[in-house]
Coordinates of C-alpha atoms in Angstrom, one line a residue:
M95 CA -8.5 6.0 -2.0
A96 CA -10.3 4.8 1.1
V97 CA -10.0 6.3 4.6
S98 CA -7.7 4.1 6.6
A99 CA -8.7 2.4 9.8
E100 CA -8.2 4.5 12.9
P101 CA -4.8 3.9 14.5
S102 CA -6.4 2.7 17.7
A103 CA -8.2 0.0 15.8
Q104 CA -5.0 -1.5 14.4
V105 CA -4.3 -5.2 15.2
E106 CA -0.7 -6.1 16.1
L107 CA 0.3 -9.7 16.8
D108 CA 3.0 -12.3 16.3
V109 CA 2.3 -14.9 13.7
L110 CA 4.3 -17.9 12.4
L111 CA 5.9 -18.1 9.0
E112 CA 4.4 -21.4 7.8
R113 CA 5.9 -21.3 4.3
K114 CA 8.4 -19.3 2.4
E115 CA 8.4 -20.1 -1.3
V116 CA 10.0 -18.7 -4.5
V117 CA 7.3 -17.6 -6.9
A118 CA 9.5 -15.7 -9.4
D119 CA 13.0 -14.4 -9.8
G120 CA 13.7 -12.5 -6.7
V121 CA 10.2 -12.9 -5.3
V122 CA 9.2 -15.0 -2.3
R123 CA 5.7 -15.6 -1.0
L124 CA 5.2 -15.7 2.7
T125 CA 2.3 -17.7 4.2
L126 CA 1.6 -16.6 7.8
R127 CA -0.5 -18.4 10.3
H128 CA -1.7 -17.7 13.9
P129 CA 0.5 -19.6 16.4
H130 CA -2.6 -21.1 18.1
G131 CA -4.6 -21.7 15.0
E132 CA -7.0 -18.8 15.6
P133 CA -8.6 -16.9 12.7
L134 CA -6.5 -14.0 11.5
P135 CA -7.8 -10.5 11.0
A136 CA -10.4 -10.0 8.3
W137 CA -9.4 -8.0 5.2
E138 CA -10.7 -7.1 1.8
P139 CA -9.0 -6.9 -1.7
G140 CA -6.5 -4.0 -1.8
A141 CA -5.4 -4.3 1.9
H142 CA -1.9 -4.5 3.1
V143 CA -0.1 -5.4 6.4
D144 CA 3.0 -4.0 8.0
L145 CA 5.8 -6.4 8.8
V146 CA 7.5 -5.1 11.9
L147 CA 11.1 -6.2 11.1
G148 CA 12.8 -4.3 13.9
P149 CA 12.5 -1.2 16.1
D150 CA 13.1 1.1 13.2
L151 CA 12.3 -1.2 10.3
V152 CA 8.7 -1.5 9.3
R153 CA 7.6 -2.3 5.8
Q154 CA 4.2 -2.6 4.1
Y155 CA 3.2 -5.5 1.8
S156 CA 0.0 -6.1 0.0
L157 CA -2.1 -9.1 0.9
C158 CA -2.2 -11.4 -2.1
G159 CA -4.1 -14.4 -0.8
D160 CA -7.8 -15.2 -0.4
P161 CA -9.8 -12.9 1.9
A162 CA -12.2 -15.8 2.6
D163 CA -9.5 -17.9 4.1
R164 CA -9.0 -16.5 7.6
S165 CA -6.5 -19.3 8.5
V166 CA -3.6 -17.6 6.7
L167 CA -2.3 -14.3 5.4
Q168 CA -0.1 -14.2 2.3
V169 CA 2.3 -11.5 1.0
A170 CA 4.9 -11.6 -1.7
V171 CA 8.2 -9.7 -1.3
L172 CA 10.5 -8.6 -4.1
H173 CA 14.2 -8.7 -3.2
E174 CA 15.6 -5.1 -3.7
P175 CA 19.3 -5.1 -2.9
A176 CA 19.4 -1.3 -3.4
G177 CA 16.3 -0.7 -1.3
R178 CA 16.0 0.4 2.3
G179 CA 16.7 -2.9 4.0
G180 CA 13.2 -4.4 4.4
S181 CA 13.3 -6.9 1.5
Q182 CA 16.9 -7.8 2.3
H183 CA 15.8 -8.7 5.9
V184 CA 12.9 -10.8 4.7
H185 CA 14.9 -12.7 2.0
S186 CA 18.0 -13.3 4.1
T187 CA 16.8 -13.9 7.7
F188 CA 13.2 -15.2 7.5
T189 CA 13.0 -19.0 7.8
E190 CA 10.0 -21.3 8.0
G191 CA 8.8 -21.6 11.5
C192 CA 10.1 -18.2 12.7
T193 CA 7.9 -15.6 14.4
V194 CA 6.9 -12.5 12.4
R195 CA 5.2 -9.5 14.0
I196 CA 2.4 -8.0 11.8
R197 CA 0.3 -4.8 12.1
G198 CA -2.9 -4.1 10.3
P199 CA -4.5 -4.9 7.9
R200 CA -5.3 -1.5 6.4
N201 CA -6.8 -0.6 3.0
Q202 CA -6.1 2.5 1.1
F203 CA -6.8 0.8 -2.2
P204 CA -10.3 -0.6 -2.0
L205 CA -12.2 -2.3 -4.8
V206 CA -15.3 -0.3 -5.6
P207 CA -18.5 -1.8 -7.1
A208 CA -18.6 -1.6 -10.9
E209 CA -19.6 -3.5 -14.0
R210 CA -16.2 -3.3 -15.7
Y211 CA -12.6 -3.1 -14.5
L212 CA -9.2 -2.7 -16.0
F213 CA -6.2 -3.8 -13.9
I214 CA -2.7 -2.6 -14.7
A215 CA 0.2 -4.1 -12.8
G216 CA 3.9 -3.6 -13.0
G217 CA 6.2 -6.2 -11.4
I218 CA 5.5 -6.8 -7.8
G219 CA 2.5 -4.4 -8.2
I220 CA 0.5 -7.5 -9.1
T221 CA 0.1 -8.5 -5.5
P222 CA -2.9 -6.3 -4.5
I223 CA -4.5 -7.0 -7.9
L224 CA -4.6 -10.8 -7.3
P225 CA -7.5 -10.8 -4.7
M226 CA -9.3 -8.1 -6.7
I227 CA -9.3 -10.3 -9.8
R228 CA -10.6 -13.2 -7.7
A229 CA -13.4 -11.1 -6.4
V230 CA -14.6 -9.5 -9.7
A231 CA -14.3 -12.9 -11.5
A232 CA -16.4 -14.5 -8.8
R233 CA -19.3 -12.1 -9.2
G234 CA -19.2 -12.2 -13.0
A235 CA -18.0 -8.6 -13.7
S236 CA -16.2 -7.7 -16.9
W237 CA -12.5 -7.3 -16.4
Q238 CA -9.0 -7.4 -18.1
L239 CA -5.5 -7.4 -16.7
L240 CA -2.4 -5.8 -18.4
Y241 CA 0.6 -7.1 -16.6
G242 CA 4.2 -5.9 -17.4
G243 CA 7.6 -6.7 -15.9
R244 CA 11.3 -6.8 -16.8
T245 CA 11.3 -10.5 -17.9
R246 CA 8.7 -13.3 -17.9
S247 CA 10.6 -15.1 -15.2
S248 CA 10.5 -12.1 -12.9
M249 CA 6.7 -11.7 -13.1
A250 CA 5.2 -13.5 -10.2
F251 CA 1.9 -15.4 -10.7
A252 CA 1.8 -14.6 -14.5
G253 CA 1.6 -18.2 -15.5
E254 CA -1.1 -19.3 -13.2
L255 CA -3.2 -16.1 -13.9
H256 CA -3.0 -16.8 -17.7
D257 CA -3.8 -20.5 -17.1
R258 CA -6.8 -19.7 -15.0
Y259 CA -8.3 -16.7 -16.9
G260 CA -7.0 -17.0 -20.4
D261 CA -7.2 -14.0 -22.7
R262 CA -8.4 -11.7 -19.9
V263 CA -4.8 -11.7 -18.8
V264 CA -2.4 -9.9 -21.1
V265 CA 1.2 -10.6 -20.0
R266 CA 3.9 -8.2 -21.5
P267 CA 7.5 -8.8 -20.5
Q268 CA 9.5 -5.7 -21.4
D269 CA 12.4 -7.7 -22.9
E270 CA 10.0 -9.3 -25.3
T271 CA 7.4 -6.6 -26.1
G272 CA 8.8 -3.3 -24.9
L273 CA 6.9 -0.8 -22.7
L274 CA 3.2 -1.4 -22.1
D275 CA 0.8 -0.1 -24.7
L276 CA -1.4 1.8 -22.4
D277 CA -3.2 3.9 -25.0
S278 CA -4.8 0.8 -26.6
F279 CA -5.8 -0.6 -23.2
L280 CA -7.3 2.3 -21.4
V281 CA -11.1 2.9 -21.9
A282 CA -13.4 5.4 -20.4
D283 CA -16.1 3.2 -19.0
A284 CA -14.2 1.1 -16.5
E285 CA -12.8 1.4 -13.0
I286 CA -9.0 1.3 -13.5
Y287 CA -6.7 -0.1 -10.8
C288 CA -3.0 0.4 -11.2
C289 CA -0.1 -0.6 -9.0
G290 CA 3.6 -0.8 -9.8
P291 CA 6.7 1.4 -10.1
E292 CA 6.4 5.1 -10.2
P293 CA 7.1 5.5 -14.0
L294 CA 4.2 3.2 -14.8
I295 CA 1.8 5.0 -12.5
A296 CA 2.9 8.4 -13.8
A297 CA 2.3 7.2 -17.4
V298 CA -1.2 6.1 -16.5
E299 CA -1.9 9.3 -14.7
Q300 CA -0.7 11.4 -17.6
R301 CA -3.5 9.8 -19.7
S302 CA -6.0 11.1 -17.1
P303 CA -8.5 8.3 -17.0
A304 CA -11.6 9.4 -15.1
R305 CA -11.9 6.5 -12.7
L306 CA -8.4 5.8 -11.7
H307 CA -7.3 4.1 -8.5
V308 CA -3.5 3.8 -7.8
E309 CA -1.4 2.4 -5.0
R310 CA 2.3 3.5 -4.7
F311 CA 4.9 1.5 -3.0
T312 CA 7.2 4.5 -2.8
A313 CA 6.5 8.2 -2.7
K314 CA 7.0 10.5 -5.6
A315 CA 8.7 13.9 -5.2
V316 CA 6.4 16.6 -3.9
D317 CA 7.3 20.3 -4.2
G318 CA 6.1 22.7 -1.5
E319 CA 7.4 25.4 0.8
R320 CA 8.5 24.3 4.2
T321 CA 7.9 26.8 7.0
S322 CA 7.6 26.4 10.7
F323 CA 4.2 26.3 12.5
E324 CA 2.6 25.3 15.8
V325 CA 0.7 22.1 16.6
E326 CA -1.5 21.9 19.6
L327 CA -2.0 18.4 20.9
A328 CA -5.6 18.3 22.2
Q329 CA -5.3 15.2 24.3
S330 CA -2.2 16.3 26.2
G331 CA -2.7 20.1 26.1
R332 CA 0.8 20.6 24.8
T333 CA 1.8 23.0 22.0
L334 CA 4.9 22.2 19.9
V335 CA 6.7 24.2 17.2
V336 CA 7.4 22.2 14.0
P337 CA 10.5 23.6 12.4
E338 CA 11.1 23.9 8.7
D339 CA 13.4 20.8 8.6
K340 CA 11.3 18.4 10.6
S341 CA 8.0 16.7 10.2
I342 CA 5.1 16.8 12.6
L343 CA 5.7 13.1 13.3
H344 CA 9.3 13.6 14.3
T345 CA 8.5 16.7 16.3
V346 CA 5.8 14.9 18.3
E347 CA 8.1 11.8 18.8
E348 CA 10.9 14.0 20.1
A349 CA 8.5 15.4 22.6
G350 CA 8.0 11.9 24.0
I351 CA 4.6 11.1 22.5
T352 CA 4.3 7.8 20.8
V353 CA 2.5 7.8 17.4
M354 CA 2.1 4.7 15.3
S355 CA 4.0 5.1 12.0
S356 CA 5.5 3.0 9.3
C357 CA 6.6 4.2 5.8
Q358 CA 7.2 7.9 6.8
E359 CA 6.7 8.7 3.1
G360 CA 3.0 9.3 3.0
V361 CA 2.0 6.1 1.2
C362 CA 0.9 3.7 3.9
G363 CA -1.7 5.6 6.1
T364 CA -0.4 4.3 9.4
C365 CA 0.2 7.8 11.0
E366 CA -3.3 9.1 10.0
T367 CA -4.2 11.7 12.7
G368 CA -7.4 13.6 13.3
V369 CA -7.4 17.4 12.7
L370 CA -9.5 19.4 15.0
E371 CA -8.6 22.9 13.9
G372 CA -6.5 24.4 11.1
V373 CA -6.0 23.6 7.4
P374 CA -3.4 20.8 6.6
D375 CA -1.1 21.1 3.6
H376 CA -1.6 17.5 2.4
R377 CA 1.4 15.9 0.9
D378 CA 0.5 12.3 1.1
F379 CA -0.6 9.7 -1.5
V380 CA -3.3 8.0 0.6
L381 CA -6.2 10.5 0.9
G382 CA -8.3 11.2 -2.2
D383 CA -9.2 14.8 -3.3
E384 CA -12.5 14.8 -1.3
E385 CA -10.8 13.4 1.8
Q386 CA -8.1 16.0 1.6
A387 CA -10.6 18.8 1.1
A388 CA -12.5 17.7 4.3
C389 CA -9.4 18.6 6.3
D390 CA -10.4 16.3 9.2
V391 CA -7.4 13.9 9.0
M392 CA -3.8 14.1 7.8
M393 CA -0.7 12.0 7.5
I394 CA 1.7 13.7 9.9
C395 CA 4.8 12.0 8.5
V396 CA 4.8 14.3 5.4
S397 CA 1.9 16.7 5.5
R398 CA 2.3 20.2 7.0
S399 CA 0.1 23.2 7.7
R400 CA -1.2 25.9 5.5
G401 CA -1.5 28.3 8.4
P402 CA 0.4 29.1 11.5
R403 CA -1.3 26.5 13.7
L404 CA -3.0 23.1 13.7
V405 CA -4.9 21.4 16.5
L406 CA -4.4 17.6 16.3
D407 CA -6.2 14.8 18.1
L408 CA -3.1 13.6 19.9

């Protein structure tokens, strides 16, 4: 995973919802444009933006349009009635012409240079894969997509992908073909990109491909002892005690210090904070192994401390 942009570098602005269109059962694509026609922030395949839906309702959605087109940003949102309220808000209250506040883009799922790629998508996990396929196809790299979903009608963009790229796209609706046949698809000499529900990601991870890149939309359970510890905030000179039952983020916010955050599950990278002293107990799904070992940044919404004290760049 890539290091996310520094919080201070984040762009936050209001854009217009130019178009809201149904692209599959329960999935709408939003096309967002600057209200004054100015270019929107640059981004690369794998990036996402936050939709700021309310004071305590911020959700992340992968950009699925064309990075070369700075006039619009596009995301696709799956309606999840049993979710945490974000998709319900988008589907029920967003109308064409309304104002939408966005934050980002950020990229924890970057496309690395390679000669061969395998893409594995489950359901709405196709969204970050779309611009990746466009990029690798444009430069003539070898690639293939394995795309699964509940039903064919629920799989956004499946038809247009197959029409455009033919046999490179393998569409496998579960009600027609069962679970994805990962064993026959995975090969050792490719960069593998996987996005989708947790059972799919876990199944791919269990097969331990060497060059695997994943993006989670929700956090998986993480075991680990929760003890209290101190955090010194270098910029303010304050020292706070983080109790067993609270995160660093909540402790800092309760002390009146504003920190940009979003998912609060360790999957989006918004709350990335510099570590000046101490060893973090990383519990996020953003930083890779080398980045976690460097101990110079942490996601304070979920990660804790391995020792009695941390000094943070806050």
